[in-house]
Each structure stands twice: as C-alpha cells, then as structure tokens.
DNA sequence: GTATATGCAAAAAGTTTGCACAGTA
DNA sequence: TACTGTGCAAACTTTTTGCATATAC
C-alpha cells in the first residue's frame, strides 16, 4: 500500500467513527505516514508545517490525541523522556534501546499474540495493539 | 525486602557507580519505593516534597534522569501523553490499558525471557529490563 | 444550515539550565 | 580539601484551553 492510499484509508477510518475529514487531520496523518520511525509531537508539528504552514499546532495535538484514543497510534516512550507516536499496523516492529547512548535496533519477532488472546479473554478487553521495548546496554557502552 | 532495605540497596548501587549518596537522591528513591505504580515526574516531586519540602525540583529530575540512564527505572508511557517511572525489579508486572477510558489492569505473565536472551546474543546487548503494554478497549467502552 | 473543527494567542504545565553555595568522600 | 551535587530562580519547551471564525457534511 502506498502513502496516498494509507492516508486515505486512515482518514476513512476517522470518518467511519463519525469525525470529519479535514486538512489539519490529513496533514497530521501525512506526517505520520511519511515517518519511518516514532516521532514526538513537536516533530510531527514541524513536518506538518513544512507542507502546510497554516495548520495550527493545536490541531495537530488534537489529532494526535484523537487518533491515540481510537488506538490508531502506537505510543512509546522509547526509553527517553518524551512520548513518541507511530501509526499502528504497517511495519510492525519493536525496539531494543541502549539506556546509555539511546541507540536503538529493531526486531520483528513478536511473541505477544498468544498472550494477547489469553488476556483478551481474561479481562474482556478487545486488544488493538501493543508495545514491547527492551532496555539494555549496547556493546560499545559496556567497554 | 522492606522499604528501608530497598532504599539502602538502591543508594548503594548509585555509590557503586561512583555517585554520591545524598538527601535529594535518597528522597527521590524513597518516593519511588513507596509508589505501588508508575509515577510521573511531577508526582515524584510532590511525594518528595511531602517528606522533604527543601529538596529542589531540579534534583529530583536529575536523579530520575540518572537512574533511567543506569537502567534502574522502568520508563513507560502507559499509553498516555506523560512519561512515568517505576523502580525496576521488584513486583514485575505489565499493563493492559483501555485506550478509551484509560483503565488499566495488571498481569504478571511475562513471555519475554526467551526472546530477551535471543536478542541479547543477536545484537550484543546486555538486557536490563523491558516494557510490555497492551492497548485495547474494555468491555464498558465497547457498549 | 448546523454542528464540528480550526487557527490563533495566551495560559498552564512540565523540564532544563546557570550559578553560588553546601555536603560527601 | 576537592569536587560532586544542591537549591533556587529564570529560561525554555511542550501541551492545553477559550473563543471567534471557517468548513465539512
């Protein structure tokens, strides 16, 4: 699926939930779709402003909040002090993060699915996503 | 292990790394030890100020940063917009978080250990902790 | 046409920094 | 004593809010 399609689909999902398709929302989704990694809110604002200088910062925040509430974003701390956002679905992967130099490496394996199903039953949750991060010390930082 | 012992041990770990044992650090650790759940930085500051009104806010932030760097804290976004901290080790558990009402339930099972060992070898990381969070919609919010 | 959503600007909240002084080792 | 760490206050960054206007449906 290319970017335009993904943007369309994401907007459609918002519409399906009863929210309107607007420029500010499209611009925010655009920024998230183009990102290859987690972005902080101010980073999203920056990207949005590159293409659409007239979109307000508050609208970006409001869109991020809305999408997070709908489970459309993966929210992560990436082991750092700032929250970051990434579109869920597509390119599912997780991170190993060095607590010393903040270097991150990705891995694709996900051992969560069985657990997910068990917990969904146990707590009567409809699971929509998950976050798995490992923290440690990379080889250079252990010297 | 009781609270006092855990505080001592945590301070000792700082000292082992070459950092001094001070009141501000003890107060911060105290707050984290007493917490039964993740705390935001401002919450830690509040607890510290209850017992030690004269400890500066900046010192608490600096201690949190230091401990995070040393891998002594589990950092989590809890699916919300603020970073939270919890002492690692002790009472290891994870959360299922409702993206709609923010209700969280805990679970103890952890399927990460095998994965952890495999990734440690593959990327030459010394893994010190991990974060696993599931996001979804609780039964009441699905009505 | 109507309700939702927006942009702006100001307020609030959270975090970081510089510096003179204090406390640990 | 030497140097790390502190408290304070100010600067800075990030996030939220109120409100008049614009826009999607």
mmCIF file of C-alpha atoms (C1' of nucleotides) in Angstrom:
data_model
loop_
_atom_site.group_PDB
_atom_site.id
_atom_site.type_symbol
_atom_site.label_atom_id
_atom_site.label_comp_id
_atom_site.label_asym_id
_atom_site.label_seq_id
_atom_site.Cartn_x
_atom_site.Cartn_y
_atom_site.Cartn_z
ATOM 1 C CA UNK A 1 0.000 0.000 0.000
ATOM 2 C CA UNK A 2 1.445 3.379 -0.970
ATOM 3 C CA UNK A 3 1.355 6.542 1.079
ATOM 4 C CA UNK A 4 -1.642 8.151 -0.551
ATOM 5 C CA UNK A 5 -3.715 5.034 -0.094
ATOM 6 C CA UNK A 6 -2.719 4.711 3.510
ATOM 7 C CA UNK A 7 -3.605 8.332 4.172
ATOM 8 C CA UNK A 8 -6.974 7.833 2.522
ATOM 9 C CA UNK A 9 -7.665 4.693 4.485
ATOM 10 C CA UNK A 10 -6.742 6.335 7.761
ATOM 11 C CA UNK A 11 -8.980 9.308 7.052
ATOM 12 C CA UNK A 12 -11.748 6.916 6.110
ATOM 13 C CA UNK A 13 -11.407 5.237 9.461
ATOM 14 C CA UNK A 14 -11.861 8.577 11.192
ATOM 15 C CA UNK A 15 -14.929 9.250 9.087
ATOM 16 C CA UNK A 16 -16.306 5.836 9.933
ATOM 17 C CA UNK A 17 -16.101 6.849 13.577
ATOM 18 C CA UNK A 18 -18.064 9.989 12.854
ATOM 19 C CA UNK A 19 -15.238 12.513 12.589
ATOM 20 C CA UNK A 20 -14.797 14.873 9.714
ATOM 21 C CA UNK A 21 -12.093 14.697 7.087
ATOM 22 C CA UNK A 22 -10.217 17.980 7.305
ATOM 23 C CA UNK A 23 -6.952 19.454 6.087
ATOM 24 C CA UNK A 24 -5.428 19.577 9.553
ATOM 25 C CA UNK A 25 -6.166 15.897 10.080
ATOM 26 C CA UNK A 26 -4.915 14.917 6.645
ATOM 27 C CA UNK A 27 -1.715 16.874 7.202
ATOM 28 C CA UNK A 28 -1.104 15.197 10.540
ATOM 29 C CA UNK A 29 -1.723 11.739 9.128
ATOM 30 C CA UNK A 30 0.531 12.592 6.199
ATOM 31 C CA UNK A 31 3.384 13.384 8.561
ATOM 32 C CA UNK A 32 2.879 10.138 10.434
ATOM 33 C CA UNK A 33 2.686 8.102 7.246
ATOM 34 C CA UNK A 34 5.899 9.564 5.898
ATOM 35 C CA UNK A 35 7.744 8.905 9.139
ATOM 36 C CA UNK A 36 9.832 5.776 9.212
ATOM 37 C CA UNK A 37 10.105 5.900 12.963
ATOM 38 C CA UNK A 38 8.432 7.204 16.089
ATOM 39 C CA UNK A 39 8.006 10.984 16.195
ATOM 40 C CA UNK A 40 7.477 13.329 19.119
ATOM 41 C CA UNK A 41 4.520 15.695 18.944
ATOM 42 C CA UNK A 42 6.726 18.732 18.200
ATOM 43 C CA UNK A 43 8.382 16.747 15.412
ATOM 44 C CA UNK A 44 5.006 15.994 13.908
ATOM 45 C CA UNK A 45 4.172 19.688 14.117
ATOM 46 C CA UNK A 46 7.390 20.501 12.269
ATOM 47 C CA UNK A 47 6.722 18.088 9.442
ATOM 48 C CA UNK A 48 3.152 19.330 9.147
ATOM 49 C CA UNK A 49 4.348 22.931 8.975
ATOM 50 C CA UNK A 50 6.800 22.104 6.206
ATOM 51 C CA UNK A 51 3.943 21.164 3.922
ATOM 52 C CA UNK A 52 1.131 23.166 5.486
ATOM 53 C CA UNK A 53 2.449 26.212 7.366
ATOM 54 C CA UNK A 54 -1.084 27.378 8.028
ATOM 55 C CA UNK A 55 -2.196 24.356 10.022
ATOM 56 C CA UNK A 56 -2.305 25.210 13.712
ATOM 57 C CA UNK A 57 -0.174 23.471 16.288
ATOM 58 C CA UNK A 58 -3.199 22.834 18.472
ATOM 59 C CA UNK A 59 -4.949 20.931 15.700
ATOM 60 C CA UNK A 60 -2.005 18.604 15.367
ATOM 61 C CA UNK A 61 -2.096 17.909 19.086
ATOM 62 C CA UNK A 62 -5.834 17.390 18.923
ATOM 63 C CA UNK A 63 -5.491 14.974 16.037
ATOM 64 C CA UNK A 64 -2.775 13.005 17.784
ATOM 65 C CA UNK A 65 -4.919 12.769 20.882
ATOM 66 C CA UNK A 66 -7.927 11.675 18.867
ATOM 67 C CA UNK A 67 -6.029 9.017 16.987
ATOM 68 C CA UNK A 68 -4.400 7.741 20.151
ATOM 69 C CA UNK A 69 -7.811 7.433 21.760
ATOM 70 C CA UNK A 70 -9.014 5.423 18.791
ATOM 71 C CA UNK A 71 -5.997 3.141 19.041
ATOM 72 C CA UNK A 72 -4.663 4.259 15.687
ATOM 73 C CA UNK A 73 -1.284 5.234 17.105
ATOM 74 C CA UNK A 74 1.395 3.317 18.882
ATOM 75 C CA UNK A 75 2.555 5.475 21.755
ATOM 76 C CA UNK A 76 6.016 4.886 23.077
ATOM 77 C CA UNK A 77 8.444 6.439 25.466
ATOM 78 C CA UNK A 78 11.377 4.876 23.593
ATOM 79 C CA UNK A 79 13.077 4.765 26.943
ATOM 80 C CA UNK A 80 13.505 8.512 26.811
ATOM 81 C CA UNK A 81 11.664 11.336 28.471
ATOM 82 C CA UNK A 82 9.367 12.234 25.610
ATOM 83 C CA UNK A 83 6.364 10.459 24.233
ATOM 84 C CA UNK A 84 6.507 9.436 20.594
ATOM 85 C CA UNK A 85 3.880 8.373 18.101
ATOM 86 C CA UNK A 86 3.777 5.884 15.264
ATOM 87 C CA UNK A 87 0.919 4.747 13.111
ATOM 88 C CA UNK A 88 -0.204 1.263 14.184
ATOM 89 C CA UNK A 89 -0.399 -1.635 11.781
ATOM 90 C CA UNK A 90 2.060 -1.475 8.873
ATOM 91 C CA UNK A 91 5.629 -2.442 9.556
ATOM 92 C CA UNK A 92 5.037 -3.831 12.989
ATOM 93 C CA UNK A 93 8.288 -3.997 14.871
ATOM 94 C CA UNK A 94 9.775 -3.379 18.285
ATOM 95 C CA UNK A 95 12.919 -1.838 19.712
ATOM 96 C CA UNK A 96 15.907 -2.711 21.800
ATOM 97 C CA UNK A 97 17.153 0.548 23.301
ATOM 98 C CA UNK A 98 20.530 1.277 24.825
ATOM 99 C CA UNK A 99 19.917 3.097 28.099
ATOM 100 C CA UNK A 100 23.325 4.684 27.850
ATOM 101 C CA UNK A 101 23.644 6.052 24.313
ATOM 102 C CA UNK A 102 19.984 5.725 23.221
ATOM 103 C CA UNK A 103 20.951 3.686 20.184
ATOM 104 C CA UNK A 104 18.001 1.576 19.083
ATOM 105 C CA UNK A 105 17.789 -1.544 16.980
ATOM 106 C CA UNK A 106 14.604 -3.044 15.647
ATOM 107 C CA UNK A 107 13.371 -6.591 15.757
ATOM 108 C CA UNK A 108 10.360 -8.110 14.093
ATOM 109 C CA UNK A 109 9.624 -11.163 16.165
ATOM 110 C CA UNK A 110 6.601 -10.829 18.261
ATOM 111 C CA UNK A 111 5.770 -13.345 20.904
ATOM 112 C CA UNK A 112 2.737 -11.479 22.065
ATOM 113 C CA UNK A 113 -0.105 -12.904 20.030
ATOM 114 C CA UNK A 114 -0.873 -15.912 22.219
ATOM 115 C CA UNK A 115 -0.616 -13.796 25.336
ATOM 116 C CA UNK A 116 -2.854 -11.215 23.702
ATOM 117 C CA UNK A 117 -5.623 -13.708 23.119
ATOM 118 C CA UNK A 118 -5.430 -15.115 26.601
ATOM 119 C CA UNK A 119 -5.581 -11.698 28.255
ATOM 120 C CA UNK A 120 -8.359 -10.518 25.964
ATOM 121 C CA UNK A 121 -10.492 -13.357 27.259
ATOM 122 C CA UNK A 122 -9.456 -12.993 30.874
ATOM 123 C CA UNK A 123 -10.133 -9.270 31.178
ATOM 124 C CA UNK A 124 -12.741 -8.897 28.457
ATOM 125 C CA UNK A 125 -10.651 -6.425 26.511
ATOM 126 C CA UNK A 126 -10.647 -6.075 22.760
ATOM 127 C CA UNK A 127 -6.915 -5.785 22.182
ATOM 128 C CA UNK A 128 -5.919 -3.399 19.412
ATOM 129 C CA UNK A 129 -2.197 -3.063 19.773
ATOM 130 C CA UNK A 130 0.788 -3.475 21.986
ATOM 131 C CA UNK A 131 4.154 -2.044 22.817
ATOM 132 C CA UNK A 132 7.221 -4.116 23.542
ATOM 133 C CA UNK A 133 10.541 -2.489 24.316
ATOM 134 C CA UNK A 134 13.713 -3.987 25.725
ATOM 135 C CA UNK A 135 16.251 -1.853 27.552
ATOM 136 C CA UNK A 136 19.900 -2.610 27.965
ATOM 137 C CA UNK A 137 23.441 -1.643 27.283
ATOM 138 C CA UNK A 138 24.988 -1.987 23.845
ATOM 139 C CA UNK A 139 28.429 -3.415 23.301
ATOM 140 C CA UNK A 140 30.209 -0.057 22.905
ATOM 141 C CA UNK A 141 28.675 1.290 26.107
ATOM 142 C CA UNK A 142 29.823 -1.719 28.108
ATOM 143 C CA UNK A 143 33.507 -1.050 27.477
ATOM 144 C CA UNK B 1 12.778 -6.911 51.336
ATOM 145 C CA UNK B 2 11.327 -3.947 53.220
ATOM 146 C CA UNK B 3 11.360 -0.355 52.073
ATOM 147 C CA UNK B 4 14.363 0.804 54.069
ATOM 148 C CA UNK B 5 16.462 -2.061 52.779
ATOM 149 C CA UNK B 6 15.445 -1.408 49.212
ATOM 150 C CA UNK B 7 16.288 2.266 49.546
ATOM 151 C CA UNK B 8 19.684 1.390 51.006
ATOM 152 C CA UNK B 9 20.382 -1.102 48.279
ATOM 153 C CA UNK B 10 19.424 1.343 45.554
ATOM 154 C CA UNK B 11 21.619 4.048 47.043
ATOM 155 C CA UNK B 12 24.426 1.527 47.295
ATOM 156 C CA UNK B 13 24.088 0.812 43.609
ATOM 157 C CA UNK B 14 24.495 4.509 42.853
ATOM 158 C CA UNK B 15 27.566 4.631 45.053
ATOM 159 C CA UNK B 16 28.977 1.578 43.323
ATOM 160 C CA UNK B 17 28.736 3.512 40.084
ATOM 161 C CA UNK B 18 30.681 6.365 41.625
ATOM 162 C CA UNK B 19 27.823 8.694 42.567
ATOM 163 C CA UNK B 20 27.363 10.164 45.997
ATOM 164 C CA UNK B 21 24.683 9.279 48.481
ATOM 165 C CA UNK B 22 22.766 12.469 49.163
ATOM 166 C CA UNK B 23 19.491 13.534 50.721
ATOM 167 C CA UNK B 24 17.942 14.550 47.412
ATOM 168 C CA UNK B 25 18.711 11.166 45.915
ATOM 169 C CA UNK B 26 17.512 9.268 48.955
ATOM 170 C CA UNK B 27 14.276 11.270 48.954
ATOM 171 C CA UNK B 28 13.669 10.542 45.288
ATOM 172 C CA UNK B 29 14.335 6.831 45.721
ATOM 173 C CA UNK B 30 12.074 6.838 48.781
ATOM 174 C CA UNK B 31 9.220 8.207 46.714
ATOM 175 C CA UNK B 32 9.748 5.582 44.037
ATOM 176 C CA UNK B 33 9.973 2.761 46.562
ATOM 177 C CA UNK B 34 6.751 3.779 48.266
ATOM 178 C CA UNK B 35 4.912 4.006 44.969
ATOM 179 C CA UNK B 36 2.831 0.993 44.086
ATOM 180 C CA UNK B 37 2.536 2.115 40.500
ATOM 181 C CA UNK B 38 4.194 4.229 37.835
ATOM 182 C CA UNK B 39 4.582 7.902 38.750
ATOM 183 C CA UNK B 40 5.070 10.944 36.547
ATOM 184 C CA UNK B 41 7.995 13.231 37.314
ATOM 185 C CA UNK B 42 5.748 15.909 38.868
ATOM 186 C CA UNK B 43 4.141 13.232 41.027
ATOM 187 C CA UNK B 44 7.549 12.141 42.263
ATOM 188 C CA UNK B 45 8.323 15.779 43.056
ATOM 189 C CA UNK B 46 5.105 16.021 45.071
ATOM 190 C CA UNK B 47 5.824 12.937 47.146
ATOM 191 C CA UNK B 48 9.383 14.096 47.757
ATOM 192 C CA UNK B 49 8.122 17.495 48.885
ATOM 193 C CA UNK B 50 5.698 15.914 51.342
ATOM 194 C CA UNK B 51 8.582 14.427 53.290
ATOM 195 C CA UNK B 52 11.361 16.831 52.304
ATOM 196 C CA UNK B 53 9.998 20.247 51.312
ATOM 197 C CA UNK B 54 13.508 21.600 50.984
ATOM 198 C CA UNK B 55 14.652 19.241 48.246
ATOM 199 C CA UNK B 56 14.742 21.049 44.924
ATOM 200 C CA UNK B 57 12.620 20.043 41.979
ATOM 201 C CA UNK B 58 15.635 20.053 39.700
ATOM 202 C CA UNK B 59 17.425 17.498 41.850
ATOM 203 C CA UNK B 60 14.507 15.120 41.543
ATOM 204 C CA UNK B 61 14.573 15.457 37.769
ATOM 205 C CA UNK B 62 18.322 14.974 37.760
ATOM 206 C CA UNK B 63 18.028 11.857 39.899
ATOM 207 C CA UNK B 64 15.319 10.400 37.686
ATOM 208 C CA UNK B 65 17.461 11.036 34.639
ATOM 209 C CA UNK B 66 20.481 9.483 36.287
ATOM 210 C CA UNK B 67 18.614 6.387 37.378
ATOM 211 C CA UNK B 68 16.991 5.995 33.994
ATOM 212 C CA UNK B 69 20.406 6.166 32.371
ATOM 213 C CA UNK B 70 21.622 3.444 34.681
ATOM 214 C CA UNK B 71 18.625 1.290 33.827
ATOM 215 C CA UNK B 72 17.290 1.427 37.367
ATOM 216 C CA UNK B 73 13.897 2.700 36.282
ATOM 217 C CA UNK B 74 11.220 1.291 34.069
ATOM 218 C CA UNK B 75 10.006 4.126 31.886
ATOM 219 C CA UNK B 76 6.533 3.883 30.475
ATOM 220 C CA UNK B 77 4.089 5.992 28.592
ATOM 221 C CA UNK B 78 1.150 3.982 29.958
ATOM 222 C CA UNK B 79 -0.491 4.764 26.660
ATOM 223 C CA UNK B 80 -0.942 8.355 27.763
ATOM 224 C CA UNK B 81 0.869 11.543 26.991
ATOM 225 C CA UNK B 82 3.145 11.620 30.000
ATOM 226 C CA UNK B 83 6.162 9.552 30.839
ATOM 227 C CA UNK B 84 6.053 7.607 34.086
ATOM 228 C CA UNK B 85 8.710 5.948 36.187
ATOM 229 C CA UNK B 86 8.854 2.799 38.268
ATOM 230 C CA UNK B 87 11.744 1.144 40.020
ATOM 231 C CA UNK B 88 12.855 -1.897 38.036
ATOM 232 C CA UNK B 89 12.993 -5.348 39.545
ATOM 233 C CA UNK B 90 10.536 -5.924 42.432
ATOM 234 C CA UNK B 91 6.928 -6.567 41.596
ATOM 235 C CA UNK B 92 7.467 -7.073 37.902
ATOM 236 C CA UNK B 93 4.194 -6.774 36.055
ATOM 237 C CA UNK B 94 2.693 -5.304 32.909
ATOM 238 C CA UNK B 95 -0.445 -3.457 31.901
ATOM 239 C CA UNK B 96 -3.424 -3.773 29.649
ATOM 240 C CA UNK B 97 -4.673 -0.258 29.034
ATOM 241 C CA UNK B 98 -8.046 0.846 27.736
ATOM 242 C CA UNK B 99 -7.444 3.438 25.052
ATOM 243 C CA UNK B 100 -10.862 4.903 25.695
ATOM 244 C CA UNK B 101 -11.178 5.330 29.465
ATOM 245 C CA UNK B 102 -7.520 4.729 30.425
ATOM 246 C CA UNK B 103 -8.476 1.986 32.833
ATOM 247 C CA UNK B 104 -5.533 -0.346 33.360
ATOM 248 C CA UNK B 105 -5.327 -3.896 34.601
ATOM 249 C CA UNK B 106 -2.135 -5.673 35.518
ATOM 250 C CA UNK B 107 -0.876 -9.055 34.511
ATOM 251 C CA UNK B 108 2.122 -10.942 35.728
ATOM 252 C CA UNK B 109 2.875 -13.353 32.949
ATOM 253 C CA UNK B 110 5.887 -12.489 31.003
ATOM 254 C CA UNK B 111 6.727 -14.238 27.796
ATOM 255 C CA UNK B 112 9.757 -12.132 27.167
ATOM 256 C CA UNK B 113 12.600 -14.028 28.771
ATOM 257 C CA UNK B 114 13.386 -16.395 25.884
ATOM 258 C CA UNK B 115 13.111 -13.531 23.408
ATOM 259 C CA UNK B 116 15.346 -11.445 25.637
ATOM 260 C CA UNK B 117 18.139 -13.984 25.565
ATOM 261 C CA UNK B 118 17.941 -14.462 21.843
ATOM 262 C CA UNK B 119 18.075 -10.732 21.113
ATOM 263 C CA UNK B 120 20.861 -10.161 23.637
ATOM 264 C CA UNK B 121 23.005 -12.566 21.669
ATOM 265 C CA UNK B 122 21.951 -11.311 18.251
ATOM 266 C CA UNK B 123 22.617 -7.615 18.887
ATOM 267 C CA UNK B 124 25.238 -7.959 21.619
ATOM 268 C CA UNK B 125 23.152 -6.076 24.138
ATOM 269 C CA UNK B 126 23.150 -6.689 27.865
ATOM 270 C CA UNK B 127 19.419 -6.540 28.514
ATOM 271 C CA UNK B 128 18.416 -4.957 31.802
ATOM 272 C CA UNK B 129 14.704 -4.547 31.542
ATOM 273 C CA UNK B 130 11.699 -4.401 29.308
ATOM 274 C CA UNK B 131 8.330 -2.829 28.855
ATOM 275 C CA UNK B 132 5.277 -4.663 27.622
ATOM 276 C CA UNK B 133 1.945 -2.901 27.285
ATOM 277 C CA UNK B 134 -1.221 -3.996 25.547
ATOM 278 C CA UNK B 135 -3.764 -1.483 24.316
ATOM 279 C CA UNK B 136 -7.409 -2.109 23.710
ATOM 280 C CA UNK B 137 -10.952 -1.354 24.609
ATOM 281 C CA UNK B 138 -12.505 -2.571 27.842
ATOM 282 C CA UNK B 139 -15.975 -4.111 27.981
ATOM 283 C CA UNK B 140 -17.742 -0.949 29.214
ATOM 284 C CA UNK B 141 -16.190 1.168 26.480
ATOM 285 C CA UNK B 142 -17.328 -1.219 23.763
ATOM 286 C CA UNK B 143 -21.018 -0.728 24.528
ATOM 287 C "C1'" DG C 1 -27.928 25.203 7.968
ATOM 288 C "C1'" DT C 2 -25.708 23.252 11.811
ATOM 289 C "C1'" DA C 3 -22.527 21.179 14.405
ATOM 290 C "C1'" DT C 4 -17.863 20.045 14.313
ATOM 291 C "C1'" DA C 5 -13.288 21.522 13.781
ATOM 292 C "C1'" DT C 6 -9.923 25.169 13.137
ATOM 293 C "C1'" DG C 7 -6.254 28.793 13.898
ATOM 294 C "C1'" DC C 8 -4.595 31.896 16.903
ATOM 295 C "C1'" DA C 9 -2.818 33.604 21.063
ATOM 296 C "C1'" DA C 10 -2.477 33.242 25.765
ATOM 297 C "C1'" DA C 11 -2.142 30.371 29.798
ATOM 298 C "C1'" DA C 12 -0.637 26.403 32.032
ATOM 299 C "C1'" DA C 13 2.259 22.615 32.763
ATOM 300 C "C1'" DG C 14 6.469 20.359 32.562
ATOM 301 C "C1'" DT C 15 11.550 20.370 32.028
ATOM 302 C "C1'" DT C 16 16.233 22.242 31.767
ATOM 303 C "C1'" DT C 17 19.978 25.303 32.902
ATOM 304 C "C1'" DG C 18 23.382 28.583 35.286
ATOM 305 C "C1'" DC C 19 25.338 29.658 39.280
ATOM 306 C "C1'" DA C 20 26.714 30.460 44.067
ATOM 307 C "C1'" DC C 21 26.770 27.504 47.961
ATOM 308 C "C1'" DA C 22 26.617 23.087 50.633
ATOM 309 C "C1'" DG C 23 27.780 18.365 51.687
ATOM 310 C "C1'" DT C 24 30.100 13.943 50.636
ATOM 311 C "C1'" DA C 25 34.021 11.273 50.318
ATOM 312 C "C1'" DT D 1 40.285 19.751 50.682
ATOM 313 C "C1'" DA D 2 38.469 18.907 46.221
ATOM 314 C "C1'" DC D 3 34.821 18.122 43.679
ATOM 315 C "C1'" DT D 4 30.275 16.413 43.062
ATOM 316 C "C1'" DG D 5 25.743 17.624 43.870
ATOM 317 C "C1'" DT D 6 22.246 21.012 45.516
ATOM 318 C "C1'" DG D 7 18.553 24.593 45.738
ATOM 319 C "C1'" DC D 8 16.790 28.381 43.648
ATOM 320 C "C1'" DA D 9 15.035 31.097 40.033
ATOM 321 C "C1'" DA D 10 14.773 32.022 35.467
ATOM 322 C "C1'" DA D 11 14.532 30.394 30.788
ATOM 323 C "C1'" DC D 12 12.760 27.347 27.799
ATOM 324 C "C1'" DT D 13 9.890 23.759 25.737
ATOM 325 C "C1'" DT D 14 5.775 21.348 25.396
ATOM 326 C "C1'" DT D 15 0.846 20.988 25.950
ATOM 327 C "C1'" DT D 16 -3.830 22.762 26.773
ATOM 328 C "C1'" DT D 17 -7.592 25.976 26.517
ATOM 329 C "C1'" DG D 18 -11.013 29.739 25.064
ATOM 330 C "C1'" DC D 19 -13.029 31.789 21.540
ATOM 331 C "C1'" DA D 20 -14.377 33.816 17.162
ATOM 332 C "C1'" DT D 21 -14.306 32.084 12.524
ATOM 333 C "C1'" DA D 22 -14.301 28.649 8.903
ATOM 334 C "C1'" DT D 23 -15.532 24.215 6.889
ATOM 335 C "C1'" DA D 24 -17.423 19.528 6.190
ATOM 336 C "C1'" DC D 25 -21.419 17.176 5.815
#
